[in-house]
């Protein structure tokens, strides 16, 4: 199976409407889960496992999360220094920085920091 066992994290409720054919396939997948692991699984736990599996394997989503984390760290660092430096410049006025932009960085509007010279 592509999914592992159920984790019992705290839950928040959402409402979703799915096509009847998808519900039928979920029921069939629940049967497979029970045969594989020897225990029943609720539809909500099964959907959670499937969604996490998709997100964990999605390369574009992983890049998005890394970009978000990098932005948050950069913002926290700037706030900790008592203000914001101009984009691409260190707060201490240090040496020049070489900026390069990759295809992926252009998609997200983020210049890629090169080695300082």
mmCIF file with all atom_site columns, C-alpha atoms in Angstrom:
data_model
loop_
_atom_site.group_PDB
_atom_site.id
_atom_site.type_symbol
_atom_site.label_atom_id
_atom_site.label_alt_id
_atom_site.label_comp_id
_atom_site.label_asym_id
_atom_site.label_entity_id
_atom_site.label_seq_id
_atom_site.pdbx_PDB_ins_code
_atom_site.Cartn_x
_atom_site.Cartn_y
_atom_site.Cartn_z
_atom_site.occupancy
_atom_site.B_iso_or_equiv
_atom_site.pdbx_formal_charge
_atom_site.auth_seq_id
_atom_site.auth_comp_id
_atom_site.auth_asym_id
_atom_site.auth_atom_id
_atom_site.pdbx_PDB_model_num
ATOM 1   C CA . UNK A 1 1   ? 0.000   0.000  0.000   1.00 0.00 ? 1   UNK A CA 1
ATOM 2   C CA . UNK A 1 2   ? 1.161   3.541  -0.668  1.00 0.00 ? 2   UNK A CA 1
ATOM 3   C CA . UNK A 1 3   ? -0.040  4.718  2.727   1.00 0.00 ? 3   UNK A CA 1
ATOM 4   C CA . UNK A 1 4   ? 1.162   3.689  6.165   1.00 0.00 ? 4   UNK A CA 1
ATOM 5   C CA . UNK A 1 5   ? -0.711  3.175  9.401   1.00 0.00 ? 5   UNK A CA 1
ATOM 6   C CA . UNK A 1 6   ? -3.030  5.731  10.962  1.00 0.00 ? 6   UNK A CA 1
ATOM 7   C CA . UNK A 1 7   ? -1.499  8.329  13.301  1.00 0.00 ? 7   UNK A CA 1
ATOM 8   C CA . UNK A 1 8   ? -3.783  9.611  16.019  1.00 0.00 ? 8   UNK A CA 1
ATOM 9   C CA . UNK A 1 9   ? -3.068  13.358 16.022  1.00 0.00 ? 9   UNK A CA 1
ATOM 10  C CA . UNK A 1 10  ? -5.573  15.933 17.303  1.00 0.00 ? 10  UNK A CA 1
ATOM 11  C CA . UNK A 1 11  ? -8.196  16.579 14.650  1.00 0.00 ? 11  UNK A CA 1
ATOM 12  C CA . UNK A 1 12  ? -10.159 19.512 13.273  1.00 0.00 ? 12  UNK A CA 1
ATOM 13  C CA . UNK A 1 13  ? -13.386 18.920 11.423  1.00 0.00 ? 13  UNK A CA 1
ATOM 14  C CA . UNK A 1 14  ? -13.920 19.950 7.796   1.00 0.00 ? 14  UNK A CA 1
ATOM 15  C CA . UNK A 1 15  ? -16.830 19.354 5.479   1.00 0.00 ? 15  UNK A CA 1
ATOM 16  C CA . UNK A 1 16  ? -16.243 17.978 2.019   1.00 0.00 ? 16  UNK A CA 1
ATOM 17  C CA . UNK A 1 17  ? -18.460 16.711 -0.726  1.00 0.00 ? 17  UNK A CA 1
ATOM 18  C CA . UNK A 1 18  ? -17.082 13.972 -2.926  1.00 0.00 ? 18  UNK A CA 1
ATOM 19  C CA . UNK A 1 19  ? -18.506 12.185 -5.938  1.00 0.00 ? 19  UNK A CA 1
ATOM 20  C CA . UNK A 1 20  ? -20.270 8.924  -5.139  1.00 0.00 ? 20  UNK A CA 1
ATOM 21  C CA . UNK A 1 21  ? -17.693 7.053  -7.225  1.00 0.00 ? 21  UNK A CA 1
ATOM 22  C CA . UNK A 1 22  ? -14.885 8.424  -5.027  1.00 0.00 ? 22  UNK A CA 1
ATOM 23  C CA . UNK A 1 23  ? -16.762 7.401  -1.872  1.00 0.00 ? 23  UNK A CA 1
ATOM 24  C CA . UNK A 1 24  ? -17.155 3.897  -3.291  1.00 0.00 ? 24  UNK A CA 1
ATOM 25  C CA . UNK A 1 25  ? -13.430 3.701  -4.027  1.00 0.00 ? 25  UNK A CA 1
ATOM 26  C CA . UNK A 1 26  ? -12.630 4.940  -0.507  1.00 0.00 ? 26  UNK A CA 1
ATOM 27  C CA . UNK A 1 27  ? -14.780 2.142  0.898   1.00 0.00 ? 27  UNK A CA 1
ATOM 28  C CA . UNK A 1 28  ? -12.862 -0.361 -1.222  1.00 0.00 ? 28  UNK A CA 1
ATOM 29  C CA . UNK A 1 29  ? -9.556  1.111  -0.071  1.00 0.00 ? 29  UNK A CA 1
ATOM 30  C CA . UNK A 1 30  ? -10.731 0.817  3.550   1.00 0.00 ? 30  UNK A CA 1
ATOM 31  C CA . UNK A 1 31  ? -11.288 -2.896 2.903   1.00 0.00 ? 31  UNK A CA 1
ATOM 32  C CA . UNK A 1 32  ? -7.749  -3.218 1.563   1.00 0.00 ? 32  UNK A CA 1
ATOM 33  C CA . UNK A 1 33  ? -6.394  -1.350 4.606   1.00 0.00 ? 33  UNK A CA 1
ATOM 34  C CA . UNK A 1 34  ? -8.198  -3.779 6.925   1.00 0.00 ? 34  UNK A CA 1
ATOM 35  C CA . UNK A 1 35  ? -6.843  -6.794 5.038   1.00 0.00 ? 35  UNK A CA 1
ATOM 36  C CA . UNK A 1 36  ? -3.319  -5.352 5.017   1.00 0.00 ? 36  UNK A CA 1
ATOM 37  C CA . UNK A 1 37  ? -3.065  -4.130 8.620   1.00 0.00 ? 37  UNK A CA 1
ATOM 38  C CA . UNK A 1 38  ? -5.699  -6.295 10.328  1.00 0.00 ? 38  UNK A CA 1
ATOM 39  C CA . UNK A 1 39  ? -7.612  -3.318 11.722  1.00 0.00 ? 39  UNK A CA 1
ATOM 40  C CA . UNK A 1 40  ? -10.465 -1.109 10.601  1.00 0.00 ? 40  UNK A CA 1
ATOM 41  C CA . UNK A 1 41  ? -9.872  2.501  9.560   1.00 0.00 ? 41  UNK A CA 1
ATOM 42  C CA . UNK A 1 42  ? -12.374 5.345  9.429   1.00 0.00 ? 42  UNK A CA 1
ATOM 43  C CA . UNK A 1 43  ? -12.979 7.186  6.194   1.00 0.00 ? 43  UNK A CA 1
ATOM 44  C CA . UNK A 1 44  ? -11.643 10.419 7.714   1.00 0.00 ? 44  UNK A CA 1
ATOM 45  C CA . UNK A 1 45  ? -8.406  8.712  8.840   1.00 0.00 ? 45  UNK A CA 1
ATOM 46  C CA . UNK A 1 46  ? -8.042  7.136  5.417   1.00 0.00 ? 46  UNK A CA 1
ATOM 47  C CA . UNK A 1 47  ? -8.532  10.476 3.651   1.00 0.00 ? 47  UNK A CA 1
ATOM 48  C CA . UNK A 1 48  ? -5.977  12.039 6.032   1.00 0.00 ? 48  UNK A CA 1
ATOM 49  C CA . UNK A 1 49  ? -3.417  9.348  5.184   1.00 0.00 ? 49  UNK A CA 1
ATOM 50  C CA . UNK A 1 50  ? -4.009  9.760  1.466   1.00 0.00 ? 50  UNK A CA 1
ATOM 51  C CA . UNK A 1 51  ? -3.758  13.557 1.539   1.00 0.00 ? 51  UNK A CA 1
ATOM 52  C CA . UNK A 1 52  ? -0.566  13.501 3.600   1.00 0.00 ? 52  UNK A CA 1
ATOM 53  C CA . UNK A 1 53  ? 0.897   10.923 1.232   1.00 0.00 ? 53  UNK A CA 1
ATOM 54  C CA . UNK A 1 54  ? 0.225   13.186 -1.757  1.00 0.00 ? 54  UNK A CA 1
ATOM 55  C CA . UNK A 1 55  ? 1.646   16.265 -0.015  1.00 0.00 ? 55  UNK A CA 1
ATOM 56  C CA . UNK A 1 56  ? 4.732   14.381 1.203   1.00 0.00 ? 56  UNK A CA 1
ATOM 57  C CA . UNK A 1 57  ? 5.520   13.235 -2.355  1.00 0.00 ? 57  UNK A CA 1
ATOM 58  C CA . UNK A 1 58  ? 4.761   16.516 -4.161  1.00 0.00 ? 58  UNK A CA 1
ATOM 59  C CA . UNK A 1 59  ? 8.093   18.133 -5.086  1.00 0.00 ? 59  UNK A CA 1
ATOM 60  C CA . UNK A 1 60  ? 6.560   21.500 -5.936  1.00 0.00 ? 60  UNK A CA 1
ATOM 61  C CA . UNK A 1 61  ? 4.806   21.582 -2.546  1.00 0.00 ? 61  UNK A CA 1
ATOM 62  C CA . UNK A 1 62  ? 8.088   20.725 -0.794  1.00 0.00 ? 62  UNK A CA 1
ATOM 63  C CA . UNK A 1 63  ? 9.815   23.630 -2.592  1.00 0.00 ? 63  UNK A CA 1
ATOM 64  C CA . UNK A 1 64  ? 6.944   25.909 -1.603  1.00 0.00 ? 64  UNK A CA 1
ATOM 65  C CA . UNK A 1 65  ? 7.315   24.907 2.060   1.00 0.00 ? 65  UNK A CA 1
ATOM 66  C CA . UNK A 1 66  ? 11.082  25.464 1.963   1.00 0.00 ? 66  UNK A CA 1
ATOM 67  C CA . UNK A 1 67  ? 10.555  28.906 0.418   1.00 0.00 ? 67  UNK A CA 1
ATOM 68  C CA . UNK A 1 68  ? 8.027   29.761 3.133   1.00 0.00 ? 68  UNK A CA 1
ATOM 69  C CA . UNK A 1 69  ? 10.399  28.587 5.865   1.00 0.00 ? 69  UNK A CA 1
ATOM 70  C CA . UNK A 1 70  ? 13.271  30.583 4.361   1.00 0.00 ? 70  UNK A CA 1
ATOM 71  C CA . UNK A 1 71  ? 11.101  33.726 4.186   1.00 0.00 ? 71  UNK A CA 1
ATOM 72  C CA . UNK A 1 72  ? 9.967   33.306 7.802   1.00 0.00 ? 72  UNK A CA 1
ATOM 73  C CA . UNK A 1 73  ? 13.561  32.873 9.008   1.00 0.00 ? 73  UNK A CA 1
ATOM 74  C CA . UNK A 1 74  ? 14.671  35.892 7.014   1.00 0.00 ? 74  UNK A CA 1
ATOM 75  C CA . UNK A 1 75  ? 11.829  38.019 8.418   1.00 0.00 ? 75  UNK A CA 1
ATOM 76  C CA . UNK A 1 76  ? 12.559  36.859 11.973  1.00 0.00 ? 76  UNK A CA 1
ATOM 77  C CA . UNK A 1 77  ? 16.240  37.652 11.519  1.00 0.00 ? 77  UNK A CA 1
ATOM 78  C CA . UNK A 1 78  ? 15.431  41.136 10.188  1.00 0.00 ? 78  UNK A CA 1
ATOM 79  C CA . UNK A 1 79  ? 13.015  41.807 13.057  1.00 0.00 ? 79  UNK A CA 1
ATOM 80  C CA . UNK A 1 80  ? 15.646  40.643 15.533  1.00 0.00 ? 80  UNK A CA 1
ATOM 81  C CA . UNK A 1 81  ? 18.114  43.172 14.076  1.00 0.00 ? 81  UNK A CA 1
ATOM 82  C CA . UNK A 1 82  ? 15.773  46.065 14.735  1.00 0.00 ? 82  UNK A CA 1
ATOM 83  C CA . UNK A 1 83  ? 14.592  46.801 11.219  1.00 0.00 ? 83  UNK A CA 1
ATOM 84  C CA . UNK A 1 84  ? 14.632  45.790 7.634   1.00 0.00 ? 84  UNK A CA 1
ATOM 85  C CA . UNK A 1 85  ? 17.631  46.000 5.347   1.00 0.00 ? 85  UNK A CA 1
ATOM 86  C CA . UNK A 1 86  ? 17.097  46.905 1.698   1.00 0.00 ? 86  UNK A CA 1
ATOM 87  C CA . UNK A 1 87  ? 16.367  43.836 -0.400  1.00 0.00 ? 87  UNK A CA 1
ATOM 88  C CA . UNK A 1 88  ? 19.508  41.809 -1.093  1.00 0.00 ? 88  UNK A CA 1
ATOM 89  C CA . UNK A 1 89  ? 21.741  43.909 1.180   1.00 0.00 ? 89  UNK A CA 1
ATOM 90  C CA . UNK A 1 90  ? 23.087  42.936 4.585   1.00 0.00 ? 90  UNK A CA 1
ATOM 91  C CA . UNK A 1 91  ? 22.127  45.196 7.504   1.00 0.00 ? 91  UNK A CA 1
ATOM 92  C CA . UNK A 1 92  ? 25.758  45.761 8.478   1.00 0.00 ? 92  UNK A CA 1
ATOM 93  C CA . UNK A 1 93  ? 26.635  47.195 5.046   1.00 0.00 ? 93  UNK A CA 1
ATOM 94  C CA . UNK A 1 94  ? 29.053  44.320 4.416   1.00 0.00 ? 94  UNK A CA 1
ATOM 95  C CA . UNK A 1 95  ? 30.596  43.399 1.076   1.00 0.00 ? 95  UNK A CA 1
ATOM 96  C CA . UNK A 1 96  ? 28.867  42.888 -2.246  1.00 0.00 ? 96  UNK A CA 1
ATOM 97  C CA . UNK A 1 97  ? 26.730  39.859 -2.908  1.00 0.00 ? 97  UNK A CA 1
ATOM 98  C CA . UNK A 1 98  ? 26.481  38.054 -6.182  1.00 0.00 ? 98  UNK A CA 1
ATOM 99  C CA . UNK A 1 99  ? 22.836  37.407 -7.052  1.00 0.00 ? 99  UNK A CA 1
ATOM 100 C CA . UNK A 1 100 ? 21.837  34.687 -9.480  1.00 0.00 ? 100 UNK A CA 1
ATOM 101 C CA . UNK A 1 101 ? 18.334  33.614 -10.333 1.00 0.00 ? 101 UNK A CA 1
ATOM 102 C CA . UNK A 1 102 ? 17.396  30.060 -11.233 1.00 0.00 ? 102 UNK A CA 1
ATOM 103 C CA . UNK A 1 103 ? 14.320  29.000 -13.187 1.00 0.00 ? 103 UNK A CA 1
ATOM 104 C CA . UNK A 1 104 ? 12.629  27.755 -9.989  1.00 0.00 ? 104 UNK A CA 1
ATOM 105 C CA . UNK A 1 105 ? 13.478  30.936 -8.079  1.00 0.00 ? 105 UNK A CA 1
ATOM 106 C CA . UNK A 1 106 ? 11.980  33.088 -10.847 1.00 0.00 ? 106 UNK A CA 1
ATOM 107 C CA . UNK A 1 107 ? 8.712   31.167 -10.501 1.00 0.00 ? 107 UNK A CA 1
ATOM 108 C CA . UNK A 1 108 ? 8.556   32.148 -6.852  1.00 0.00 ? 108 UNK A CA 1
ATOM 109 C CA . UNK A 1 109 ? 10.036  35.628 -7.270  1.00 0.00 ? 109 UNK A CA 1
ATOM 110 C CA . UNK A 1 110 ? 13.019  34.846 -5.052  1.00 0.00 ? 110 UNK A CA 1
ATOM 111 C CA . UNK A 1 111 ? 16.595  35.746 -6.068  1.00 0.00 ? 111 UNK A CA 1
ATOM 112 C CA . UNK A 1 112 ? 19.046  33.008 -5.245  1.00 0.00 ? 112 UNK A CA 1
ATOM 113 C CA . UNK A 1 113 ? 21.958  34.152 -3.106  1.00 0.00 ? 113 UNK A CA 1
ATOM 114 C CA . UNK A 1 114 ? 25.328  33.360 -4.650  1.00 0.00 ? 114 UNK A CA 1
ATOM 115 C CA . UNK A 1 115 ? 28.708  33.335 -2.985  1.00 0.00 ? 115 UNK A CA 1
ATOM 116 C CA . UNK A 1 116 ? 29.828  36.754 -1.739  1.00 0.00 ? 116 UNK A CA 1
ATOM 117 C CA . UNK A 1 117 ? 32.983  38.214 -3.287  1.00 0.00 ? 117 UNK A CA 1
#
